[in-house]
Amino acid sequence: MHTLSDCLARDAADPLRSLRGHFALPADLIYLDGNSLGPLPRSAAARATQVVNQEWGQGLIRSWNDAGWFGMPQRVGARIAPLIGAQPHEVVAADSTSVNLFKVLSAALAVAAADAPGRTVVLSERHNFPTDLYIAQSVCQTHGCTLELVEPEAIDGALNSKVAVLLLTHVNYRTGAMHDMAAITAAAHAAGALVVWDLAHSTGAVPVDLNGAEADFAVGCGYKFLNGGPGAPAFVWAHARHVARTDLLWMQPLTGWFGHAAPFAFTPDYQSAPGMARFLCGTPPVISLAALDAALDVFDAAHALGGMAALRAKSLALGDLFIELEEQRCAGLGLGLATPRQHAQRGSQVSLTHCDADASHSAYAIVQALIARGVIGDFRAGAPGEPDILRFGITPLYLGYEDIWNAVEQLKQVLESGEWREARFARKAAVT
Ligand SMILES: *Cc1c(COP(=O)(O)O)cnc(C)c1O
């Protein structure tokens, strides 16, 4: 049995404890939603102010050179690279995850068409994040391909000689289930397919080794576990073997001037830049990139304390504690576990279900009641035929063991008191 004093002792002994001070988190709040919008790093607030007032306000257009604005997509990408097992020059920060998916999926199909003509299927998971499927639908239509969707356990069996590209999200947004990137990439390659990984719920939360897995393309999100702020730029990675190709006229279809070999030559014809710059499109969002850049400082501090391995160990310990406390203290209150227990199959969140005979939206209502008590998690509608999800993001950069204790205590009280039934009516009122 865990006790509150055990939790306090674990916090006192936590080597990553000091990292919490990097964040401007409101007092009296337990933030379990950093997988959806990371909190504000103090350094990001300071940097954004400085960019606005000094670099933009005083430097004006001179800052493109003087403050190094031009090189920001590459500089920020280089700082993300060690978190995903990439070389610094292999990552650029740009655009949104959705836009980057469009680029890399198109690039993967262009590579497949050149190397393995006749493959016309993009394979993905039925319960992949919707934007991934929406983008895939459009890219497939443009390329005359078919999008085939399967359950996770059917991926291996569906990798046949028709599959050009396998598009997967590493950590599932609903359940937190994590794929074995190395094994799946190897299986796809053995079947002659390329693999695109979406790292939205992985980057900054679980160790990722893209080069180790010999993956083909990847994208990821700047505003989730990287804490870059709302709408922060996303990133793109492509394996060097693809980036180096010169036989493809366009590596990707969004051939804006920032991906041109000589943007300021103003020549009429597109010529792809060498290296990852070819994945850029238009003018970078400097203020947002600066905030993301500063947000990455906490990962430098974490690096000195054991890096992603230490963050992963603490994330799993916090997740285990959440699951064990929930099972001990909320037994009989209708909760179920939707997240895999096995560490190798779990990302950095705990997802629960709630079963209540006469309340169809109980998961939503419970999350609302928790938020009213200062415990911020979120709700996700279940996959068709599956229960709804109460989702709790575990960010070891700023969460401690006492936070988990208190969050589960609040969950227990919400369920025991039945106060969530009021929140359910509040939702109905808000919807109509
Ligand atoms: C959050 C998330 C996205 C976000 O895409 P945007 O273009 O930033 O809106 C994409 N894919 C997955 C898997 C996500 O979890």
XYZ file of C-alpha atoms and ligand atoms in Angstrom:
447
model
C 0.000 0.000 0.000
C 1.248 3.478 -0.860
C 0.800 6.231 1.676
C 0.985 9.986 1.374
C 4.185 9.986 3.393
C 5.758 7.505 0.930
C 4.885 9.935 -1.844
C 6.408 12.863 0.009
C 9.568 10.844 0.607
C 9.792 9.924 -3.072
C 9.458 13.588 -4.026
C 12.203 14.524 -1.585
C 14.499 11.920 -3.182
C 13.539 12.758 -6.787
C 16.640 13.845 -8.769
C 14.408 15.690 -11.275
C 12.563 17.686 -8.615
C 14.295 20.965 -9.457
C 12.887 20.983 -13.005
C 9.453 22.025 -11.781
C 10.893 25.477 -11.067
C 11.279 26.005 -14.833
C 7.504 26.290 -15.201
C 5.102 29.105 -14.320
C 2.356 26.755 -13.113
C -0.566 28.216 -11.170
C -0.527 27.349 -7.473
C -3.098 24.861 -6.147
C -3.484 23.179 -9.492
C -2.499 19.677 -10.554
C -1.872 19.768 -14.274
C -2.386 16.393 -15.933
C -2.901 17.755 -19.435
C 0.637 18.488 -20.582
C 0.112 15.865 -23.303
C -2.398 18.224 -24.885
C -0.982 21.679 -24.075
C 2.250 21.883 -22.130
C 2.397 24.610 -19.446
C 4.294 27.880 -19.776
C 8.050 27.632 -19.235
C 9.355 30.776 -17.509
C 12.122 30.983 -20.123
C 9.559 31.008 -22.944
C 7.708 33.974 -21.445
C 10.950 35.901 -21.068
C 12.183 35.013 -24.535
C 8.918 35.888 -26.277
C 8.928 39.289 -24.580
C 12.507 39.896 -25.631
C 11.849 38.877 -29.232
C 8.812 41.136 -29.435
C 10.324 44.192 -27.766
C 13.973 43.997 -28.801
C 14.304 41.869 -31.920
C 11.081 42.970 -33.582
C 10.492 46.324 -31.873
C 14.025 47.678 -32.095
C 15.784 45.452 -34.611
C 12.941 45.459 -37.121
C 13.829 43.804 -40.431
C 17.527 43.761 -39.500
C 16.712 40.952 -37.068
C 16.308 38.415 -39.860
C 20.101 38.476 -39.950
C 21.184 40.128 -36.696
C 19.007 37.969 -34.455
C 19.367 34.887 -36.645
C 15.696 34.556 -37.504
C 16.474 32.832 -40.824
C 18.187 29.919 -39.192
C 15.580 29.308 -36.506
C 13.829 26.297 -38.099
C 17.186 24.517 -38.229
C 18.414 25.711 -34.820
C 15.244 24.674 -33.037
C 15.147 21.415 -34.996
C 18.699 20.662 -33.871
C 17.607 20.996 -30.233
C 14.690 18.584 -30.737
C 16.923 16.065 -32.540
C 18.531 14.439 -29.452
C 15.082 13.752 -28.002
C 14.147 11.586 -30.988
C 17.405 9.823 -31.856
C 18.257 12.117 -34.757
C 21.321 14.087 -35.813
C 21.065 17.868 -35.318
C 20.926 18.617 -39.060
C 18.179 16.055 -39.636
C 15.299 17.962 -38.011
C 13.587 21.242 -38.884
C 10.880 22.975 -36.860
C 8.092 24.278 -39.079
C 4.371 24.487 -39.740
C 1.893 22.245 -37.930
C 1.951 18.493 -37.451
C -0.901 18.178 -39.962
C 0.961 20.170 -42.621
C 4.165 18.246 -41.989
C 2.282 14.971 -42.297
C 1.088 16.104 -45.703
C 4.694 16.777 -46.693
C 6.213 13.533 -45.433
C 3.419 11.255 -46.550
C 3.637 12.790 -50.030
C 7.432 12.408 -49.934
C 7.150 8.785 -48.839
C 4.777 8.043 -51.708
C 7.124 9.784 -54.145
C 10.016 7.638 -52.903
C 7.871 4.502 -53.063
C 6.702 5.317 -56.594
C 10.335 5.641 -57.705
C 11.698 2.588 -55.886
C 8.756 0.197 -55.735
C 6.227 1.100 -58.417
C 2.878 -0.636 -58.264
C 2.407 -0.308 -54.525
C -0.796 1.656 -54.045
C -1.813 1.227 -50.411
C -1.199 3.487 -47.432
C -1.744 1.410 -44.317
C -2.703 2.969 -40.998
C -4.613 2.316 -37.813
C -8.352 2.731 -37.674
C -8.054 4.649 -34.414
C -5.151 6.826 -35.403
C -5.544 10.515 -34.514
C -8.153 11.908 -36.927
C -5.988 14.611 -38.531
C -3.532 11.899 -39.598
C -6.341 10.024 -41.333
C -7.813 13.164 -42.887
C -4.444 14.133 -44.355
C -3.846 10.568 -45.517
C -7.214 10.535 -47.302
C -6.310 13.602 -49.340
C -2.752 12.482 -50.106
C -4.028 9.063 -51.172
C -6.550 10.617 -53.503
C -3.906 12.820 -55.118
C -1.555 9.868 -55.598
C -4.175 7.385 -56.745
C -3.652 5.295 -53.618
C -6.003 3.587 -51.201
C -5.996 4.160 -47.463
C -6.398 0.888 -45.608
C -7.195 1.000 -41.894
C -6.700 -1.896 -39.509
C -6.638 -2.625 -35.780
C -3.157 -2.460 -34.204
C -2.861 -6.232 -33.856
C -3.594 -6.654 -37.593
C -0.775 -4.386 -38.836
C 1.762 -7.176 -39.311
C -0.657 -9.305 -41.294
C -1.692 -6.387 -43.504
C 1.869 -5.599 -44.633
C 1.618 -7.170 -48.080
C 3.214 -6.390 -51.447
C 0.657 -3.633 -52.147
C 1.629 -1.456 -49.188
C 3.716 1.564 -50.129
C 3.694 3.344 -46.766
C 2.796 2.455 -43.210
C 1.621 5.565 -41.321
C 1.468 5.177 -37.555
C 1.277 7.280 -34.437
C 3.813 5.975 -31.938
C 1.704 6.594 -28.805
C -2.070 6.428 -29.159
C -3.744 9.642 -28.036
C -6.706 7.924 -26.403
C -5.240 4.938 -24.645
C -1.569 5.838 -24.362
C -0.670 2.478 -25.932
C 2.812 2.620 -27.489
C 4.039 0.745 -30.541
C 7.416 -0.982 -30.707
C 8.945 1.391 -33.235
C 12.007 -0.721 -34.059
C 10.088 -3.981 -34.513
C 7.284 -2.486 -36.617
C 9.690 -0.504 -38.778
C 11.728 -3.658 -39.406
C 8.589 -5.636 -40.290
C 7.419 -2.928 -42.689
C 10.824 -2.747 -44.367
C 10.943 -6.523 -44.688
C 7.604 -6.249 -46.510
C 8.998 -3.531 -48.786
C 7.061 -0.603 -47.248
C 8.258 2.746 -45.922
C 7.237 3.947 -42.458
C 6.055 7.400 -41.363
C 5.878 7.940 -37.601
C 3.813 10.596 -35.866
C 5.558 11.404 -32.587
C 2.968 13.866 -31.238
C 2.525 12.021 -27.942
C 6.094 10.714 -27.754
C 8.518 13.593 -28.188
C 9.806 14.784 -24.838
C 7.859 12.052 -23.037
C 9.388 8.728 -24.063
C 12.810 7.929 -25.506
C 12.635 7.682 -29.296
C 15.404 6.429 -31.580
C 14.476 7.154 -35.194
C 17.919 6.427 -36.597
C 18.265 3.334 -34.430
C 14.976 2.057 -35.866
C 16.036 3.137 -39.383
C 12.634 4.775 -39.773
C 11.878 6.686 -42.954
C 10.027 9.871 -41.994
C 8.660 11.398 -38.802
C 6.706 14.401 -37.614
C 5.935 15.660 -34.137
C 4.247 18.355 -32.150
C 5.739 21.409 -30.420
C 2.967 22.271 -27.978
C 2.433 18.958 -26.162
C 5.299 17.481 -24.138
C 7.719 20.048 -25.609
C 5.754 22.885 -23.959
C 6.268 25.301 -26.870
C 2.927 27.069 -26.373
C -0.444 26.984 -28.140
C 0.042 26.348 -31.844
C 3.829 26.030 -31.452
C 5.615 24.947 -34.636
C 5.832 21.226 -35.223
C 8.865 19.392 -36.622
C 9.918 17.086 -39.436
C 12.589 14.418 -39.669
C 13.550 12.351 -42.692
C 16.169 9.629 -42.899
C 19.378 10.780 -44.567
C 18.962 8.156 -47.329
C 15.810 9.975 -48.489
C 16.966 13.532 -47.893
C 20.048 12.947 -50.038
C 18.059 11.891 -53.099
C 18.408 14.103 -56.122
C 16.317 12.053 -58.558
C 13.018 13.390 -57.221
C 12.172 16.788 -58.660
C 10.308 17.737 -55.489
C 10.959 15.918 -52.263
C 7.628 17.179 -50.996
C 4.811 19.118 -52.666
C 4.721 22.331 -50.574
C 7.498 23.905 -52.595
C 7.627 27.328 -51.013
C 10.583 29.647 -51.214
C 12.055 28.706 -47.825
C 12.658 25.225 -49.222
C 14.360 26.605 -52.312
C 18.102 26.197 -52.857
C 18.478 29.994 -53.111
C 15.399 31.756 -51.721
C 16.838 35.215 -52.232
C 17.957 34.703 -55.804
C 14.297 35.169 -56.702
C 14.586 32.898 -59.736
C 11.333 31.770 -61.355
C 11.952 28.023 -61.170
C 11.838 25.916 -58.055
C 15.021 24.156 -57.127
C 14.997 22.154 -53.949
C 17.435 23.136 -51.199
C 19.870 20.444 -50.123
C 19.272 18.795 -46.779
C 16.257 19.147 -44.528
C 15.634 22.732 -45.644
C 13.696 21.183 -48.510
C 10.973 20.381 -45.987
C 10.433 24.070 -45.239
C 7.776 26.034 -47.054
C 7.209 29.703 -46.159
C 8.368 32.366 -43.701
C 8.839 30.882 -40.214
C 6.684 32.095 -37.273
C 9.536 33.756 -35.399
C 7.804 34.544 -32.110
C 6.386 31.037 -31.801
C 9.707 29.485 -32.739
C 11.445 31.610 -30.113
C 9.008 30.419 -27.431
C 9.548 26.800 -28.458
C 13.310 27.330 -28.517
C 13.249 28.645 -24.960
C 10.877 25.866 -23.854
C 13.548 23.367 -24.857
C 15.916 24.781 -22.192
C 14.303 22.510 -19.601
C 15.426 19.487 -21.631
C 19.015 20.762 -21.444
C 18.600 20.925 -17.664
C 17.063 17.434 -17.711
C 19.977 16.184 -19.815
C 22.352 17.027 -16.979
C 20.137 14.958 -14.639
C 19.961 11.789 -16.727
C 18.043 12.983 -19.795
C 15.226 11.075 -21.456
C 16.113 7.862 -19.606
C 15.610 9.575 -16.250
C 12.432 11.282 -17.452
C 11.099 7.968 -18.720
C 11.873 6.184 -15.441
C 10.042 8.864 -13.465
C 7.129 8.959 -15.912
C 6.629 5.215 -15.534
C 6.958 5.415 -11.753
C 4.324 8.174 -11.637
C 2.066 6.221 -13.995
C 2.432 3.028 -11.951
C 1.646 4.994 -8.802
C -1.458 6.506 -10.430
C -2.700 3.069 -11.518
C -1.974 1.419 -8.152
C -3.550 4.232 -6.128
C -6.597 4.305 -8.375
C -7.050 0.563 -7.950
C -6.515 0.692 -4.177
C -8.495 3.793 -3.366
C -11.191 3.889 -6.056
C -12.041 0.182 -6.075
C -15.739 -0.436 -6.746
C -16.344 3.075 -8.090
C -16.726 2.026 -11.729
C -13.285 2.892 -13.134
C -11.373 0.728 -15.571
C -7.852 0.971 -16.977
C -7.546 1.697 -20.717
C -3.754 2.128 -20.724
C -1.478 -0.895 -21.038
C 0.145 -1.841 -17.745
C 3.333 -3.125 -19.367
C 5.969 -0.429 -19.478
C 7.135 -1.281 -22.991
C 3.607 -0.713 -24.278
C 2.800 2.472 -22.397
C 3.443 6.081 -23.331
C 3.266 8.873 -20.765
C -0.399 9.001 -19.821
C -2.950 7.036 -17.829
C -6.335 6.611 -19.471
C -9.341 5.378 -17.513
C -12.857 4.402 -18.442
C -15.920 4.824 -16.270
C -18.947 2.625 -16.275
C -22.230 3.925 -14.908
C -25.522 2.224 -15.670
C -27.571 5.387 -16.082
C -25.088 8.036 -17.195
C -23.933 7.860 -20.795
C -21.460 10.750 -20.528
C -20.032 9.955 -17.134
C -16.376 10.199 -18.213
C -16.892 13.753 -19.443
C -18.753 14.732 -16.288
C -16.106 13.279 -13.988
C -13.362 15.182 -15.804
C -15.381 18.401 -15.451
C -15.866 17.788 -11.739
C -12.128 17.164 -11.344
C -11.288 20.390 -13.166
C -13.633 22.244 -10.809
C -11.482 20.821 -7.984
C -8.225 21.981 -9.596
C -7.169 18.687 -11.178
C -6.906 19.219 -14.926
C -7.123 16.118 -17.070
C -9.212 15.742 -20.175
C -11.940 13.752 -21.835
C -11.792 11.931 -25.144
C -14.783 10.294 -26.775
C -14.216 6.550 -27.075
C -13.633 4.840 -30.398
C -16.908 3.570 -31.889
C -18.192 0.798 -29.636
C -15.566 1.575 -26.987
C -16.059 3.437 -23.699
C -15.167 7.118 -23.335
C -11.812 8.034 -21.848
C -10.697 10.082 -18.852
C -7.170 11.032 -19.864
C -4.367 12.010 -17.487
C -1.070 13.143 -18.989
C 2.024 12.367 -16.944
C 4.793 14.932 -17.389
C 7.770 14.093 -15.164
C 9.307 17.529 -15.749
C 6.944 19.133 -13.236
C 4.738 16.483 -11.654
C 5.613 14.815 -8.382
C 4.426 11.790 -6.446
C 2.387 13.923 -4.059
C 0.562 15.410 -7.074
C -0.455 11.915 -8.145
C -1.590 11.103 -4.604
C -3.713 14.248 -4.491
C -5.133 13.749 -7.989
C -6.329 10.233 -7.146
C -7.706 11.478 -3.820
C -9.755 14.105 -5.693
C -10.919 11.485 -8.192
C -12.067 9.283 -5.312
C -13.956 12.144 -3.713
C -15.626 13.141 -6.991
C -16.839 9.576 -7.496
C -17.889 8.973 -3.876
C -19.740 12.255 -3.564
C -21.589 11.821 -6.871
C -21.021 15.527 -7.550
C -20.079 14.703 -11.147
C -23.746 14.043 -11.883
C -24.265 17.807 -11.599
C -21.449 18.452 -14.079
C -23.186 16.156 -16.528
C -26.250 18.370 -16.512
C -24.049 21.421 -16.944
C -22.697 19.945 -20.182
C -26.173 19.385 -21.567
C -27.050 22.991 -20.832
C -23.872 24.228 -22.506
C -24.446 22.182 -25.643
C -27.989 23.366 -26.293
C -1.930 16.505 -31.350
C -1.751 15.665 -32.541
C -1.662 16.238 -33.807
C -1.831 17.739 -33.941
O -1.802 18.204 -35.222
P -1.864 19.782 -35.461
O -1.602 19.928 -36.881
O -0.866 20.417 -34.552
O -3.225 20.257 -35.067
C -1.404 15.427 -34.898
N -1.275 14.083 -34.736
C -1.390 13.495 -33.530
C -1.214 12.036 -33.396
C -1.645 14.266 -32.403
O -1.758 13.696 -31.218
